[in-house]
Amino acid sequence: MSALVTVLQILRSGSQWRLLPVDVINRQAGVVNGFCSRYGFLDKPLRIRFRMLDPAQAMLPGRDQDIGITHDSFALQEPKIERVFITENEINFLAFPLIADSMVIFGAGYGFDMLAQADWLRRCSIHYWGDIDTHGFAILDQLRAVFPHIESLLTDRDTLMAHEALWGREMQPLRRELPRLNSAESALYDELRDNRIGAGVRLEQERIGYRCLRAVLGKFDSY
């Protein structure tokens, strides 16, 4: 409501109301989520949080490379890395092991269209680690609309079955088709949405054992 009140105060002059010309309204932006863009106001800068996983590519002094910058500044970076990991869980983000020529991005809090502005990401291999549930696969499908070459990480049937004791319940699973999944991902997605493995089965990413992460990352040079 505060944004709307501010707009009304700006548009009202004394007892007269001033209306924005129709041709300056960005009708592609939403009325609620895209309010500022729709009506020509500056929005709060969106920030991207990431960690440099290679000490040799440190952007700040010291070992702690947990960095948050605006998405515009992120797009202007040209880090000398080969691969990028994206995870939606903060614990996973903070505990992600050090790997040569790599960074990890905390995926929460901004849309993937913000990452799309960083052209240098397209020369990197990108690995997405999300929950094993229908919504996790939907996020992967959405991300592939921006970066078609992205690979999933620990989002497979073997990982799911190995952690059966830690399964949770997805209360509102998706039912729609996800055309950007590969054959293995699509098969597991179908099993989950059709409840073939169990009712509403989900495995949250932070419940996956750290040894499993270390094992799958073993093909990369680590510190």
PDB file of C-alpha atoms in Angstrom:
ATOM      1  CA  MET A   1       0.000   0.000   0.000  1.00  0.00           C
ATOM      2  CA  SER A   2       2.892   2.398   0.685  1.00  0.00           C
ATOM      3  CA  ALA A   3       3.894   2.525  -3.001  1.00  0.00           C
ATOM      4  CA  LEU A   4       0.298   3.255  -4.007  1.00  0.00           C
ATOM      5  CA  VAL A   5      -0.032   6.012  -1.397  1.00  0.00           C
ATOM      6  CA  THR A   6       3.195   7.589  -2.666  1.00  0.00           C
ATOM      7  CA  VAL A   7       1.909   7.523  -6.238  1.00  0.00           C
ATOM      8  CA  LEU A   8      -1.364   9.157  -5.219  1.00  0.00           C
ATOM      9  CA  GLN A   9       0.487  11.881  -3.351  1.00  0.00           C
ATOM     10  CA  ILE A  10       2.676  12.568  -6.384  1.00  0.00           C
ATOM     11  CA  LEU A  11      -0.163  12.598  -8.882  1.00  0.00           C
ATOM     12  CA  ARG A  12      -2.433  14.820  -6.797  1.00  0.00           C
ATOM     13  CA  SER A  13      -1.750  18.545  -6.992  1.00  0.00           C
ATOM     14  CA  GLY A  14      -3.923  20.559  -4.626  1.00  0.00           C
ATOM     15  CA  SER A  15      -7.479  19.582  -5.428  1.00  0.00           C
ATOM     16  CA  GLN A  16      -6.566  18.510  -8.969  1.00  0.00           C
ATOM     17  CA  TRP A  17      -5.583  15.030 -10.093  1.00  0.00           C
ATOM     18  CA  ARG A  18      -2.987  14.448 -12.779  1.00  0.00           C
ATOM     19  CA  LEU A  19      -3.145  11.232 -14.753  1.00  0.00           C
ATOM     20  CA  LEU A  20      -0.240   9.571 -16.512  1.00  0.00           C
ATOM     21  CA  PRO A  21      -0.593   9.587 -20.299  1.00  0.00           C
ATOM     22  CA  VAL A  22      -1.617   6.143 -21.488  1.00  0.00           C
ATOM     23  CA  ASP A  23       1.326   5.894 -23.889  1.00  0.00           C
ATOM     24  CA  VAL A  24       3.946   6.111 -21.099  1.00  0.00           C
ATOM     25  CA  ILE A  25       2.556   3.156 -19.126  1.00  0.00           C
ATOM     26  CA  ASN A  26       4.525  -0.063 -19.607  1.00  0.00           C
ATOM     27  CA  ARG A  27       1.681  -2.520 -20.003  1.00  0.00           C
ATOM     28  CA  GLN A  28       4.101  -5.463 -20.217  1.00  0.00           C
ATOM     29  CA  ALA A  29       4.877  -5.046 -16.500  1.00  0.00           C
ATOM     30  CA  GLY A  30       2.504  -6.372 -13.873  1.00  0.00           C
ATOM     31  CA  VAL A  31       0.290  -4.091 -11.797  1.00  0.00           C
ATOM     32  CA  VAL A  32       1.558  -5.512  -8.485  1.00  0.00           C
ATOM     33  CA  ASN A  33       4.962  -7.171  -8.920  1.00  0.00           C
ATOM     34  CA  GLY A  34       5.998  -4.834 -11.733  1.00  0.00           C
ATOM     35  CA  PHE A  35       4.455  -1.679 -10.292  1.00  0.00           C
ATOM     36  CA  CYS A  36       7.534   0.548 -10.523  1.00  0.00           C
ATOM     37  CA  SER A  37       8.439  -0.543 -14.035  1.00  0.00           C
ATOM     38  CA  ARG A  38       4.828  -0.173 -15.187  1.00  0.00           C
ATOM     39  CA  TYR A  39       4.494   3.440 -14.068  1.00  0.00           C
ATOM     40  CA  GLY A  40       8.044   4.703 -14.598  1.00  0.00           C
ATOM     41  CA  PHE A  41       9.396   4.706 -11.041  1.00  0.00           C
ATOM     42  CA  LEU A  42      12.882   3.596 -10.068  1.00  0.00           C
ATOM     43  CA  ASP A  43      12.793   0.232  -8.352  1.00  0.00           C
ATOM     44  CA  LYS A  44      14.974  -1.007  -5.511  1.00  0.00           C
ATOM     45  CA  PRO A  45      18.203  -2.439  -6.997  1.00  0.00           C
ATOM     46  CA  LEU A  46      18.115  -6.217  -7.192  1.00  0.00           C
ATOM     47  CA  ARG A  47      21.182  -7.877  -5.668  1.00  0.00           C
ATOM     48  CA  ILE A  48      22.865 -11.128  -6.598  1.00  0.00           C
ATOM     49  CA  ARG A  49      24.717 -13.054  -3.925  1.00  0.00           C
ATOM     50  CA  PHE A  50      27.568 -15.376  -4.831  1.00  0.00           C
ATOM     51  CA  ARG A  51      30.737 -16.988  -3.491  1.00  0.00           C
ATOM     52  CA  MET A  52      33.998 -17.390  -5.349  1.00  0.00           C
ATOM     53  CA  LEU A  53      35.004 -21.022  -4.804  1.00  0.00           C
ATOM     54  CA  ASP A  54      38.544 -20.649  -6.121  1.00  0.00           C
ATOM     55  CA  PRO A  55      40.913 -18.807  -3.743  1.00  0.00           C
ATOM     56  CA  ALA A  56      43.081 -17.978  -6.750  1.00  0.00           C
ATOM     57  CA  GLN A  57      40.167 -15.984  -8.200  1.00  0.00           C
ATOM     58  CA  ALA A  58      39.327 -14.121  -4.982  1.00  0.00           C
ATOM     59  CA  MET A  59      37.559 -10.802  -5.503  1.00  0.00           C
ATOM     60  CA  LEU A  60      38.028  -9.668  -1.882  1.00  0.00           C
ATOM     61  CA  PRO A  61      40.934  -9.995   0.555  1.00  0.00           C
ATOM     62  CA  GLY A  62      40.750 -13.036   2.816  1.00  0.00           C
ATOM     63  CA  ARG A  63      39.061 -16.397   2.566  1.00  0.00           C
ATOM     64  CA  ASP A  64      35.446 -15.241   2.918  1.00  0.00           C
ATOM     65  CA  GLN A  65      34.202 -14.586  -0.625  1.00  0.00           C
ATOM     66  CA  ASP A  66      30.480 -14.223   0.180  1.00  0.00           C
ATOM     67  CA  ILE A  67      29.631 -11.232  -2.040  1.00  0.00           C
ATOM     68  CA  GLY A  68      26.401  -9.385  -2.860  1.00  0.00           C
ATOM     69  CA  ILE A  69      26.211  -6.821  -5.665  1.00  0.00           C
ATOM     70  CA  THR A  70      23.508  -5.339  -7.880  1.00  0.00           C
ATOM     71  CA  HIS A  71      22.515  -7.352 -10.928  1.00  0.00           C
ATOM     72  CA  ASP A  72      23.839  -4.582 -13.196  1.00  0.00           C
ATOM     73  CA  SER A  73      27.269  -4.782 -11.541  1.00  0.00           C
ATOM     74  CA  PHE A  74      27.152  -8.580 -11.688  1.00  0.00           C
ATOM     75  CA  ALA A  75      26.545  -8.434 -15.431  1.00  0.00           C
ATOM     76  CA  LEU A  76      29.679  -6.289 -15.873  1.00  0.00           C
ATOM     77  CA  GLN A  77      31.968  -8.762 -14.122  1.00  0.00           C
ATOM     78  CA  GLU A  78      34.316 -10.961 -16.134  1.00  0.00           C
ATOM     79  CA  PRO A  79      35.565 -13.533 -13.615  1.00  0.00           C
ATOM     80  CA  LYS A  80      38.110 -16.011 -14.905  1.00  0.00           C
ATOM     81  CA  ILE A  81      36.051 -19.086 -14.086  1.00  0.00           C
ATOM     82  CA  GLU A  82      34.878 -22.099 -16.053  1.00  0.00           C
ATOM     83  CA  ARG A  83      31.792 -23.190 -14.139  1.00  0.00           C
ATOM     84  CA  VAL A  84      28.947 -21.827 -12.037  1.00  0.00           C
ATOM     85  CA  PHE A  85      26.778 -23.648  -9.505  1.00  0.00           C
ATOM     86  CA  ILE A  86      23.330 -22.361  -8.513  1.00  0.00           C
ATOM     87  CA  THR A  87      21.540 -23.519  -5.367  1.00  0.00           C
ATOM     88  CA  GLU A  88      18.294 -22.337  -3.777  1.00  0.00           C
ATOM     89  CA  ASN A  89      19.227 -23.171  -0.182  1.00  0.00           C
ATOM     90  CA  GLU A  90      21.415 -20.853   1.914  1.00  0.00           C
ATOM     91  CA  ILE A  91      22.970 -23.689   3.903  1.00  0.00           C
ATOM     92  CA  ASN A  92      24.070 -25.379   0.698  1.00  0.00           C
ATOM     93  CA  PHE A  93      25.345 -22.065  -0.611  1.00  0.00           C
ATOM     94  CA  LEU A  94      27.470 -21.391   2.481  1.00  0.00           C
ATOM     95  CA  ALA A  95      28.748 -24.962   2.822  1.00  0.00           C
ATOM     96  CA  PHE A  96      29.576 -25.465  -0.847  1.00  0.00           C
ATOM     97  CA  PRO A  97      33.166 -26.761  -1.049  1.00  0.00           C
ATOM     98  CA  LEU A  98      36.015 -24.871  -2.698  1.00  0.00           C
ATOM     99  CA  ILE A  99      36.496 -25.791  -6.352  1.00  0.00           C
ATOM    100  CA  ALA A 100      38.975 -24.464  -8.878  1.00  0.00           C
ATOM    101  CA  ASP A 101      37.729 -22.002 -11.502  1.00  0.00           C
ATOM    102  CA  SER A 102      34.213 -21.907 -10.007  1.00  0.00           C
ATOM    103  CA  MET A 103      31.597 -19.814  -8.213  1.00  0.00           C
ATOM    104  CA  VAL A 104      28.291 -20.632  -6.528  1.00  0.00           C
ATOM    105  CA  ILE A 105      25.214 -18.380  -6.754  1.00  0.00           C
ATOM    106  CA  PHE A 106      22.494 -18.213  -4.117  1.00  0.00           C
ATOM    107  CA  GLY A 107      19.374 -18.529  -6.273  1.00  0.00           C
ATOM    108  CA  ALA A 108      16.827 -17.164  -3.801  1.00  0.00           C
ATOM    109  CA  GLY A 109      15.448 -13.657  -4.002  1.00  0.00           C
ATOM    110  CA  TYR A 110      15.637 -12.798  -7.708  1.00  0.00           C
ATOM    111  CA  GLY A 111      14.409 -14.045 -11.055  1.00  0.00           C
ATOM    112  CA  PHE A 112      16.630 -15.825 -13.529  1.00  0.00           C
ATOM    113  CA  ASP A 113      16.041 -13.025 -16.029  1.00  0.00           C
ATOM    114  CA  MET A 114      18.412 -10.989 -13.857  1.00  0.00           C
ATOM    115  CA  LEU A 115      21.165 -13.531 -14.501  1.00  0.00           C
ATOM    116  CA  ALA A 116      20.417 -13.382 -18.227  1.00  0.00           C
ATOM    117  CA  GLN A 117      21.988  -9.935 -18.400  1.00  0.00           C
ATOM    118  CA  ALA A 118      25.382 -11.457 -17.568  1.00  0.00           C
ATOM    119  CA  ASP A 119      26.523 -12.569 -21.011  1.00  0.00           C
ATOM    120  CA  TRP A 120      29.721 -14.055 -19.585  1.00  0.00           C
ATOM    121  CA  LEU A 121      27.640 -16.802 -17.930  1.00  0.00           C
ATOM    122  CA  ARG A 122      26.982 -18.270 -21.370  1.00  0.00           C
ATOM    123  CA  ARG A 123      30.624 -19.274 -21.761  1.00  0.00           C
ATOM    124  CA  CYS A 124      30.547 -21.127 -18.404  1.00  0.00           C
ATOM    125  CA  SER A 125      29.174 -24.546 -17.646  1.00  0.00           C
ATOM    126  CA  ILE A 126      26.236 -24.067 -15.242  1.00  0.00           C
ATOM    127  CA  HIS A 127      24.979 -26.628 -12.728  1.00  0.00           C
ATOM    128  CA  TYR A 128      21.664 -26.223 -10.901  1.00  0.00           C
ATOM    129  CA  TRP A 129      21.035 -27.913  -7.539  1.00  0.00           C
ATOM    130  CA  GLY A 130      17.426 -27.770  -6.369  1.00  0.00           C
ATOM    131  CA  ASP A 131      14.877 -29.800  -4.462  1.00  0.00           C
ATOM    132  CA  ILE A 132      13.807 -33.122  -5.927  1.00  0.00           C
ATOM    133  CA  ASP A 133      10.114 -32.401  -6.324  1.00  0.00           C
ATOM    134  CA  THR A 134       7.838 -31.099  -9.055  1.00  0.00           C
ATOM    135  CA  HIS A 135       8.536 -27.457  -8.200  1.00  0.00           C
ATOM    136  CA  GLY A 136      12.291 -28.075  -8.239  1.00  0.00           C
ATOM    137  CA  PHE A 137      12.020 -29.455 -11.769  1.00  0.00           C
ATOM    138  CA  ALA A 138       9.850 -26.484 -12.756  1.00  0.00           C
ATOM    139  CA  ILE A 139      12.597 -24.107 -11.622  1.00  0.00           C
ATOM    140  CA  LEU A 140      15.134 -26.098 -13.660  1.00  0.00           C
ATOM    141  CA  ASP A 141      12.833 -25.908 -16.684  1.00  0.00           C
ATOM    142  CA  GLN A 142      12.458 -22.144 -16.204  1.00  0.00           C
ATOM    143  CA  LEU A 143      16.199 -21.675 -15.860  1.00  0.00           C
ATOM    144  CA  ARG A 144      16.826 -23.564 -19.116  1.00  0.00           C
ATOM    145  CA  ALA A 145      14.695 -20.986 -20.905  1.00  0.00           C
ATOM    146  CA  VAL A 146      17.508 -18.544 -20.121  1.00  0.00           C
ATOM    147  CA  PHE A 147      20.505 -20.910 -20.196  1.00  0.00           C
ATOM    148  CA  PRO A 148      19.667 -23.961 -22.343  1.00  0.00           C
ATOM    149  CA  HIS A 149      23.021 -25.622 -21.611  1.00  0.00           C
ATOM    150  CA  ILE A 150      22.474 -25.873 -17.843  1.00  0.00           C
ATOM    151  CA  GLU A 151      22.950 -29.261 -16.168  1.00  0.00           C
ATOM    152  CA  SER A 152      21.126 -30.527 -13.099  1.00  0.00           C
ATOM    153  CA  LEU A 153      23.095 -31.530 -10.016  1.00  0.00           C
ATOM    154  CA  LEU A 154      21.962 -34.234  -7.541  1.00  0.00           C
ATOM    155  CA  THR A 155      18.460 -34.120  -9.006  1.00  0.00           C
ATOM    156  CA  ASP A 156      18.207 -37.754 -10.080  1.00  0.00           C
ATOM    157  CA  ARG A 157      16.339 -40.901  -9.080  1.00  0.00           C
ATOM    158  CA  ASP A 158      19.341 -42.608  -7.463  1.00  0.00           C
ATOM    159  CA  THR A 159      19.875 -39.632  -5.132  1.00  0.00           C
ATOM    160  CA  LEU A 160      16.168 -39.577  -4.278  1.00  0.00           C
ATOM    161  CA  MET A 161      15.992 -43.280  -3.454  1.00  0.00           C
ATOM    162  CA  ALA A 162      19.231 -43.175  -1.425  1.00  0.00           C
ATOM    163  CA  HIS A 163      17.635 -40.618   0.920  1.00  0.00           C
ATOM    164  CA  GLU A 164      14.220 -42.234   1.383  1.00  0.00           C
ATOM    165  CA  ALA A 165      14.367 -41.804   5.179  1.00  0.00           C
ATOM    166  CA  LEU A 166      14.579 -38.038   4.681  1.00  0.00           C
ATOM    167  CA  TRP A 167      11.680 -37.572   2.269  1.00  0.00           C
ATOM    168  CA  GLY A 168       9.155 -34.860   2.943  1.00  0.00           C
ATOM    169  CA  ARG A 169       5.707 -34.150   1.507  1.00  0.00           C
ATOM    170  CA  GLU A 170       4.981 -31.792  -1.361  1.00  0.00           C
ATOM    171  CA  MET A 171       1.514 -30.483  -0.597  1.00  0.00           C
ATOM    172  CA  GLN A 172       0.684 -28.906  -3.972  1.00  0.00           C
ATOM    173  CA  PRO A 173       2.636 -30.656  -6.733  1.00  0.00           C
ATOM    174  CA  LEU A 174       2.604 -29.295 -10.258  1.00  0.00           C
ATOM    175  CA  ARG A 175       0.821 -31.127 -13.064  1.00  0.00           C
ATOM    176  CA  ARG A 176       1.845 -29.211 -16.189  1.00  0.00           C
ATOM    177  CA  GLU A 177       4.338 -30.356 -18.799  1.00  0.00           C
ATOM    178  CA  LEU A 178       7.960 -29.191 -18.523  1.00  0.00           C
ATOM    179  CA  PRO A 179       9.354 -29.320 -22.075  1.00  0.00           C
ATOM    180  CA  ARG A 180      12.958 -28.364 -21.267  1.00  0.00           C
ATOM    181  CA  LEU A 181      13.774 -31.362 -19.056  1.00  0.00           C
ATOM    182  CA  ASN A 182      15.994 -34.082 -20.464  1.00  0.00           C
ATOM    183  CA  SER A 183      14.718 -37.670 -20.685  1.00  0.00           C
ATOM    184  CA  ALA A 184      15.931 -38.772 -17.219  1.00  0.00           C
ATOM    185  CA  GLU A 185      14.664 -35.611 -15.530  1.00  0.00           C
ATOM    186  CA  SER A 186      11.336 -35.844 -17.333  1.00  0.00           C
ATOM    187  CA  ALA A 187      10.889 -39.482 -16.313  1.00  0.00           C
ATOM    188  CA  LEU A 188      11.467 -38.675 -12.633  1.00  0.00           C
ATOM    189  CA  TYR A 189       9.211 -35.616 -12.847  1.00  0.00           C
ATOM    190  CA  ASP A 190       6.421 -37.810 -14.238  1.00  0.00           C
ATOM    191  CA  GLU A 191       6.884 -40.295 -11.392  1.00  0.00           C
ATOM    192  CA  LEU A 192       6.654 -37.511  -8.822  1.00  0.00           C
ATOM    193  CA  ARG A 193       3.634 -35.688 -10.258  1.00  0.00           C
ATOM    194  CA  ASP A 194       1.763 -38.965 -10.816  1.00  0.00           C
ATOM    195  CA  ASN A 195       2.602 -40.208  -7.278  1.00  0.00           C
ATOM    196  CA  ARG A 196       4.133 -43.430  -8.592  1.00  0.00           C
ATOM    197  CA  ILE A 197       6.883 -43.424  -5.955  1.00  0.00           C
ATOM    198  CA  GLY A 198       4.622 -42.216  -3.152  1.00  0.00           C
ATOM    199  CA  ALA A 199       2.124 -39.491  -2.361  1.00  0.00           C
ATOM    200  CA  GLY A 200       3.699 -36.058  -2.794  1.00  0.00           C
ATOM    201  CA  VAL A 201       7.284 -37.300  -2.428  1.00  0.00           C
ATOM    202  CA  ARG A 202       9.926 -34.580  -2.176  1.00  0.00           C
ATOM    203  CA  LEU A 203      13.556 -34.437  -1.093  1.00  0.00           C
ATOM    204  CA  GLU A 204      14.779 -31.019  -0.034  1.00  0.00           C
ATOM    205  CA  GLN A 205      18.260 -30.256  -1.263  1.00  0.00           C
ATOM    206  CA  GLU A 206      19.677 -29.507   2.192  1.00  0.00           C
ATOM    207  CA  ARG A 207      18.830 -33.065   3.308  1.00  0.00           C
ATOM    208  CA  ILE A 208      21.199 -34.615   0.790  1.00  0.00           C
ATOM    209  CA  GLY A 209      24.350 -35.936   2.430  1.00  0.00           C
ATOM    210  CA  TYR A 210      27.501 -33.841   2.121  1.00  0.00           C
ATOM    211  CA  ARG A 211      29.438 -36.917   1.016  1.00  0.00           C
ATOM    212  CA  CYS A 212      27.075 -37.226  -1.948  1.00  0.00           C
ATOM    213  CA  LEU A 213      27.886 -33.660  -2.937  1.00  0.00           C
ATOM    214  CA  ARG A 214      31.610 -34.304  -2.546  1.00  0.00           C
ATOM    215  CA  ALA A 215      31.340 -37.443  -4.645  1.00  0.00           C
ATOM    216  CA  VAL A 216      29.541 -35.775  -7.541  1.00  0.00           C
ATOM    217  CA  LEU A 217      31.974 -32.859  -7.459  1.00  0.00           C
ATOM    218  CA  GLY A 218      34.962 -35.202  -7.460  1.00  0.00           C
ATOM    219  CA  LYS A 219      35.472 -34.767 -11.199  1.00  0.00           C
ATOM    220  CA  PHE A 220      36.435 -31.138 -10.603  1.00  0.00           C
ATOM    221  CA  ASP A 221      39.694 -29.922  -9.083  1.00  0.00           C
ATOM    222  CA  SER A 222      39.071 -29.042  -5.428  1.00  0.00           C
ATOM    223  CA  TYR A 223      41.057 -27.488  -2.583  1.00  0.00           C
TER     224      TYR A 223
END
